[in-house]
Coordinates of N, CA and C in Angstrom, one line a residue:
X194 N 0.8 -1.2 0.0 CA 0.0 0.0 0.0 C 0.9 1.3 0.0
X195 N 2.0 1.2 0.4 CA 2.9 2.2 0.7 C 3.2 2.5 -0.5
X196 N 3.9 1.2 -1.1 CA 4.6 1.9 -2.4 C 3.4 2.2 -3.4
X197 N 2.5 1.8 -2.9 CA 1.2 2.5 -4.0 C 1.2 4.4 -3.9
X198 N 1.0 4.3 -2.9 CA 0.5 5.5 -2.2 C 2.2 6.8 -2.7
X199 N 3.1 6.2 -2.4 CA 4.6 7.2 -2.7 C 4.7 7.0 -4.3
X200 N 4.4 5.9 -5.1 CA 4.4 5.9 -6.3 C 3.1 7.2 -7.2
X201 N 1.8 7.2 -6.4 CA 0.9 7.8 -7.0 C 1.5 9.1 -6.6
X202 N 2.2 9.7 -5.7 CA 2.6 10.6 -5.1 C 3.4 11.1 -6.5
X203 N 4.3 10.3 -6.8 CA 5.7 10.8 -7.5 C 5.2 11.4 -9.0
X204 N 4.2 10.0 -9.2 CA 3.5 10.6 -10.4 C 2.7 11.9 -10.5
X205 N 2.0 12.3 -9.5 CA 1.6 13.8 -9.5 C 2.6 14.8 -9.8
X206 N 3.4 14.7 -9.4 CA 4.9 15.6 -9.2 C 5.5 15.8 -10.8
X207 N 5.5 14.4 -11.4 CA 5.8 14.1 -12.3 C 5.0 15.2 -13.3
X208 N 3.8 14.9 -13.3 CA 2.5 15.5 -14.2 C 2.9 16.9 -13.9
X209 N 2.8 17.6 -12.2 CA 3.0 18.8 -12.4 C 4.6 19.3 -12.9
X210 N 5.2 18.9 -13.1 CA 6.8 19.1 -13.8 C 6.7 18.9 -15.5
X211 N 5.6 18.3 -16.2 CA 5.9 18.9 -17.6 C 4.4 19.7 -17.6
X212 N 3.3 20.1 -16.8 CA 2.8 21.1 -17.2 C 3.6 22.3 -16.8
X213 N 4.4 22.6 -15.7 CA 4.9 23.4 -16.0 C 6.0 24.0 -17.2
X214 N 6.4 22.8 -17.7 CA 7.5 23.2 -19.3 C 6.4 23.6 -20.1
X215 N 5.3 23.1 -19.8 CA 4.8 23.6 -21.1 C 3.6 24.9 -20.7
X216 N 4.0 25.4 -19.7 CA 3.6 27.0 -19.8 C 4.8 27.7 -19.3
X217 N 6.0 27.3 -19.4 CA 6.9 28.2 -19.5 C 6.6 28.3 -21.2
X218 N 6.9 26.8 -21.9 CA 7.1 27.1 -23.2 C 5.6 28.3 -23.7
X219 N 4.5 27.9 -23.3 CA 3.8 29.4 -23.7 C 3.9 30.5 -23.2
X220 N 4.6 31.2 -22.0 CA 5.0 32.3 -21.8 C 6.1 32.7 -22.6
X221 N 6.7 31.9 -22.7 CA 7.9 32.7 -23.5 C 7.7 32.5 -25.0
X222 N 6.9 31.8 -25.6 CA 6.8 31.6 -27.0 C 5.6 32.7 -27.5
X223 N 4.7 33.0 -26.3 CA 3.2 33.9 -26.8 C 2.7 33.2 -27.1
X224 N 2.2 32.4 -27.7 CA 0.9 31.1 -28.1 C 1.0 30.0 -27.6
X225 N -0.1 29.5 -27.1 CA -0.9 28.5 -26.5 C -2.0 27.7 -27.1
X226 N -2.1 26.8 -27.4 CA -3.5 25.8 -28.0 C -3.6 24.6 -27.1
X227 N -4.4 24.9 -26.8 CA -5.1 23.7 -25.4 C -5.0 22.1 -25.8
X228 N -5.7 22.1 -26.8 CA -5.9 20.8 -27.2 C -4.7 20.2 -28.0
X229 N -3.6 21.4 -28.3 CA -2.1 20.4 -28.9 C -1.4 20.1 -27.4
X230 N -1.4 21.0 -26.4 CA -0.4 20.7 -25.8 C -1.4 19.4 -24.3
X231 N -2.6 19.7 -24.7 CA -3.4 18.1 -24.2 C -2.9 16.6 -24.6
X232 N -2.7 17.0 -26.0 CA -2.4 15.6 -26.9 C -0.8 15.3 -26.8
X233 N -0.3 16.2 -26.6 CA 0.9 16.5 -26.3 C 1.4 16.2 -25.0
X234 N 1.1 16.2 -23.9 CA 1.0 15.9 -22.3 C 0.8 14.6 -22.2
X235 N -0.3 14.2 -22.9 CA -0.5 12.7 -23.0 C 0.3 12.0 -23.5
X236 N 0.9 12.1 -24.7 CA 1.8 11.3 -25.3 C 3.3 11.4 -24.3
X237 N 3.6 12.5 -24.1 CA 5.0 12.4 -23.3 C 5.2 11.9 -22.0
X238 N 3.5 11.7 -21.1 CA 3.4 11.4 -20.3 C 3.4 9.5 -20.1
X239 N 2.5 9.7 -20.9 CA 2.0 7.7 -21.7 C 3.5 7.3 -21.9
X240 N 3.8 7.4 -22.9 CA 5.4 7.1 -23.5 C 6.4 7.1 -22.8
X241 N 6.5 7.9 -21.7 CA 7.5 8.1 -20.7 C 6.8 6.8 -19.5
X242 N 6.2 6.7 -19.2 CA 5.5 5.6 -18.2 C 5.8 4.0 -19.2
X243 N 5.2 4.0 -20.2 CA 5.4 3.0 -21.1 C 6.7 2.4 -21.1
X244 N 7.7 3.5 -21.2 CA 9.5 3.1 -21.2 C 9.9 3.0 -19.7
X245 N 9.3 3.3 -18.7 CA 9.5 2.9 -17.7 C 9.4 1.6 -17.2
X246 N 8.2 1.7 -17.9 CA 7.7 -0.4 -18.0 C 8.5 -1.6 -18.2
X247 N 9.0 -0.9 -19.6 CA 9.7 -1.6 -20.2 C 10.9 -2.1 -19.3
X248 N 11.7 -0.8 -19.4 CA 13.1 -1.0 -18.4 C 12.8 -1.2 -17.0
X249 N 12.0 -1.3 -16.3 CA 11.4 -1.9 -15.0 C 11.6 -3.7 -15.5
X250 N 10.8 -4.1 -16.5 CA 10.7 -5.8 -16.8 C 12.0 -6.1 -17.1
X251 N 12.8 -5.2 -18.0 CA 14.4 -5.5 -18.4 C 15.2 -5.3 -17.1
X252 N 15.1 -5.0 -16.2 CA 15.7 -5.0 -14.9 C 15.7 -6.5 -13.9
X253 N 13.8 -6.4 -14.1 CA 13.3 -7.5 -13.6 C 14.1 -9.0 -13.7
X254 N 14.2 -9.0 -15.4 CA 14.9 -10.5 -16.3 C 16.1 -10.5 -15.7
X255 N 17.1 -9.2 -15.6 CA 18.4 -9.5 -15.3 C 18.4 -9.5 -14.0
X256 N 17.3 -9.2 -13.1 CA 17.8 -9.7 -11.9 C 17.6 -11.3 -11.4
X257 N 16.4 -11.9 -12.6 CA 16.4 -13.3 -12.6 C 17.3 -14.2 -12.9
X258 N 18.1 -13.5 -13.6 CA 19.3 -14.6 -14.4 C 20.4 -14.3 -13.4
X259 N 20.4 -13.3 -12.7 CA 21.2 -12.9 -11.5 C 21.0 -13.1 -10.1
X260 N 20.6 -14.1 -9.7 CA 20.4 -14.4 -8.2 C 21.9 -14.7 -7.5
X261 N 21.8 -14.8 -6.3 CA 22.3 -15.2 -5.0 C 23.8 -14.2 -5.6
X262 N 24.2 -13.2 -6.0 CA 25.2 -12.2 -6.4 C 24.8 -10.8 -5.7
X263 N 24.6 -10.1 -4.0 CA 24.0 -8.9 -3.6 C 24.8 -7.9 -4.2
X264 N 26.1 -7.9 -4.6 CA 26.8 -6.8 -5.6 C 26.1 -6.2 -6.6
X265 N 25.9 -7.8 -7.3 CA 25.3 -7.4 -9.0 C 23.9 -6.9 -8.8
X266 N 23.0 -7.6 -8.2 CA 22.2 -7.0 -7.6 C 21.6 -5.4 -7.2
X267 N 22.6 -5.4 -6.5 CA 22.8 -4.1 -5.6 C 22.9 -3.0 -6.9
X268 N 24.1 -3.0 -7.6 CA 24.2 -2.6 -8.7 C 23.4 -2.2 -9.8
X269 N 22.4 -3.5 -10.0 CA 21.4 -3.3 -11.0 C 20.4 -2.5 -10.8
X270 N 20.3 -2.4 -8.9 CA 18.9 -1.5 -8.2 C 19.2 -0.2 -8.4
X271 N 20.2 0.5 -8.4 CA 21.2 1.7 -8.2 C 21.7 1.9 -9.8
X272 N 21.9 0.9 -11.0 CA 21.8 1.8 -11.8 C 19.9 2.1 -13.0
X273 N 19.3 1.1 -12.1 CA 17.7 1.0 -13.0 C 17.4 2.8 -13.5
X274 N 17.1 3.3 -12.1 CA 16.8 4.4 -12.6 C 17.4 5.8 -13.8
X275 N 19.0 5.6 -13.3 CA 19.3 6.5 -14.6 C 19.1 5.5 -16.1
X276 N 19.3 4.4 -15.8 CA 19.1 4.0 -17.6 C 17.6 4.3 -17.9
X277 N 17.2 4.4 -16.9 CA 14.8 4.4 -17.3 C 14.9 5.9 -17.5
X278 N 15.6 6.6 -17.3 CA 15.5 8.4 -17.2 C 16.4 8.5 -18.8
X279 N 17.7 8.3 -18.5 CA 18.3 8.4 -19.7 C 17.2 7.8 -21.5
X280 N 16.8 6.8 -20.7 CA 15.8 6.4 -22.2 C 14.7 7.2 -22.6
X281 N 14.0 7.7 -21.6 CA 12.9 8.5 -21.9 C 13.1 9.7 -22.0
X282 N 14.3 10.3 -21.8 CA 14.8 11.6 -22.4 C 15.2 11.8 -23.7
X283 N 15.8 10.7 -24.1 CA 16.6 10.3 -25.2 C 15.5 10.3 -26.5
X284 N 14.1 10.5 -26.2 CA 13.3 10.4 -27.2 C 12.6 11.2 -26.6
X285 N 13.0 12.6 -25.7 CA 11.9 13.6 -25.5 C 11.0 13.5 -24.6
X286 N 11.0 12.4 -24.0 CA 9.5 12.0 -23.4 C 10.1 12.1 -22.0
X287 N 9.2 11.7 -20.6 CA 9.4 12.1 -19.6 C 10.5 11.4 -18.6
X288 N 11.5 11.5 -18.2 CA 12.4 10.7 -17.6 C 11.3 10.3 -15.9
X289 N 11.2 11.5 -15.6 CA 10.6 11.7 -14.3 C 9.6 10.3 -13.9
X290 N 8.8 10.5 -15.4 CA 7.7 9.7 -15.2 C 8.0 7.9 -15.5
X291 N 9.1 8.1 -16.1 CA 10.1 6.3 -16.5 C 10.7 5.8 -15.1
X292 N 11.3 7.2 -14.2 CA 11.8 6.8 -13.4 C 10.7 5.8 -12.7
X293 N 9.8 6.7 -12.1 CA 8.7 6.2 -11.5 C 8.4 4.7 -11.4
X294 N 8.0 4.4 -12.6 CA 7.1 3.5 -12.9 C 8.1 2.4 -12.6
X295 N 9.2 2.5 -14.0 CA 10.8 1.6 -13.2 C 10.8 1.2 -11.7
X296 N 10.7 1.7 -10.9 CA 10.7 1.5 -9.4 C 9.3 0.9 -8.6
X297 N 8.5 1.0 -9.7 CA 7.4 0.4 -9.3 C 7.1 -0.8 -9.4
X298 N 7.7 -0.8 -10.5 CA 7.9 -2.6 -11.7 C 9.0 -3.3 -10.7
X299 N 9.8 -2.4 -10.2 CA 10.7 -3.3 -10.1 C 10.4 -3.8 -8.1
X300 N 10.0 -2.8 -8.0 CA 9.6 -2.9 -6.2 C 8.1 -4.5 -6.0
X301 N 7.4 -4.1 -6.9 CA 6.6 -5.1 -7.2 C 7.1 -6.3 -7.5
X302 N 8.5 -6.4 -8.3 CA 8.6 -7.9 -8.0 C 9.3 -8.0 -6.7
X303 N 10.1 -7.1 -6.0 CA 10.8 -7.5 -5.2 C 9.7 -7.8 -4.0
X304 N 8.2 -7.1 -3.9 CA 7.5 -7.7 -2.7 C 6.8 -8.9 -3.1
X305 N 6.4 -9.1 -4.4 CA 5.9 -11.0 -4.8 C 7.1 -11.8 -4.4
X306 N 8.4 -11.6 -4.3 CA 9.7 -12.5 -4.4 C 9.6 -12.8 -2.8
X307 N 9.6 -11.5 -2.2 CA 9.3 -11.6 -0.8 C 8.6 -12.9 0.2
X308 N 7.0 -11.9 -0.7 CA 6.3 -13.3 -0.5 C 5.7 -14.8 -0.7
X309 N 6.8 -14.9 -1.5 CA 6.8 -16.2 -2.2 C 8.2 -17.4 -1.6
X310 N 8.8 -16.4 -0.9 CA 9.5 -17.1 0.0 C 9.5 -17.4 0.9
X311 N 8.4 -16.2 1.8 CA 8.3 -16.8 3.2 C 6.9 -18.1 3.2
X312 N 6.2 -18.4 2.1 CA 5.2 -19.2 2.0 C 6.2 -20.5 1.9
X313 N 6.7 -20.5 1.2 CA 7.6 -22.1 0.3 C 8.8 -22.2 0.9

């Protein structure tokens, strides 16, 4: 419930950090159209969450093929986020919001792993 609750948190943060770029970008450009930078919000936001996904499961796999090593491990928890940030920047879209999700994907398996140990 927690990491629900700090994850929906981050995401807010997230949201308000590119509506703000994009009324800097109309204060300083002079024009504004609601419904581009709607469709536009959406997409950078979607896309950026989407790539977070992604690189959250690709973390996931390599921590499967990587068991009983707390280095490599440790390593792979510590570098997830800048590769989920670096990718979703890298095509414009929201790192903020890749981070996120990254750490959601990946926290989620770590509490199923959890629990699947102390049962068996």
């Amino acid at each position: 419930m927690i990491t629900i609750l700090e994850g929906e948190s981050l995401v807010n943060d997230a949201s308000a950090l590119i509506a703000y770029r994009y009324a800097v970008a109309a204060v300083t450009t002079g024009s504004f159209i609601l419904w581009k930078a709607g469709l536009e919000f959406l997409l950078v936001a979607g896309v950026g969450i989407l790539i977070g996904i992604v690189t959250g499961y690709l973390f996931v796999l390599a921590h499967k093929k990587i068991e009983n090593n707390p280095v490599v491990e440790t390593s792979l928890t510590l570098l997830s986020p800048f590769v989920s940030y670096l990718a979703a920047e890298q095509f414009r879209m929201s790192g903020v919001l890749a981070v996120v999700s990254t750490g959601l994907v990946i926290s989620w398996r770590e509490l199923l792993k959890f629990f699947l140990t102390r049962q068996g």
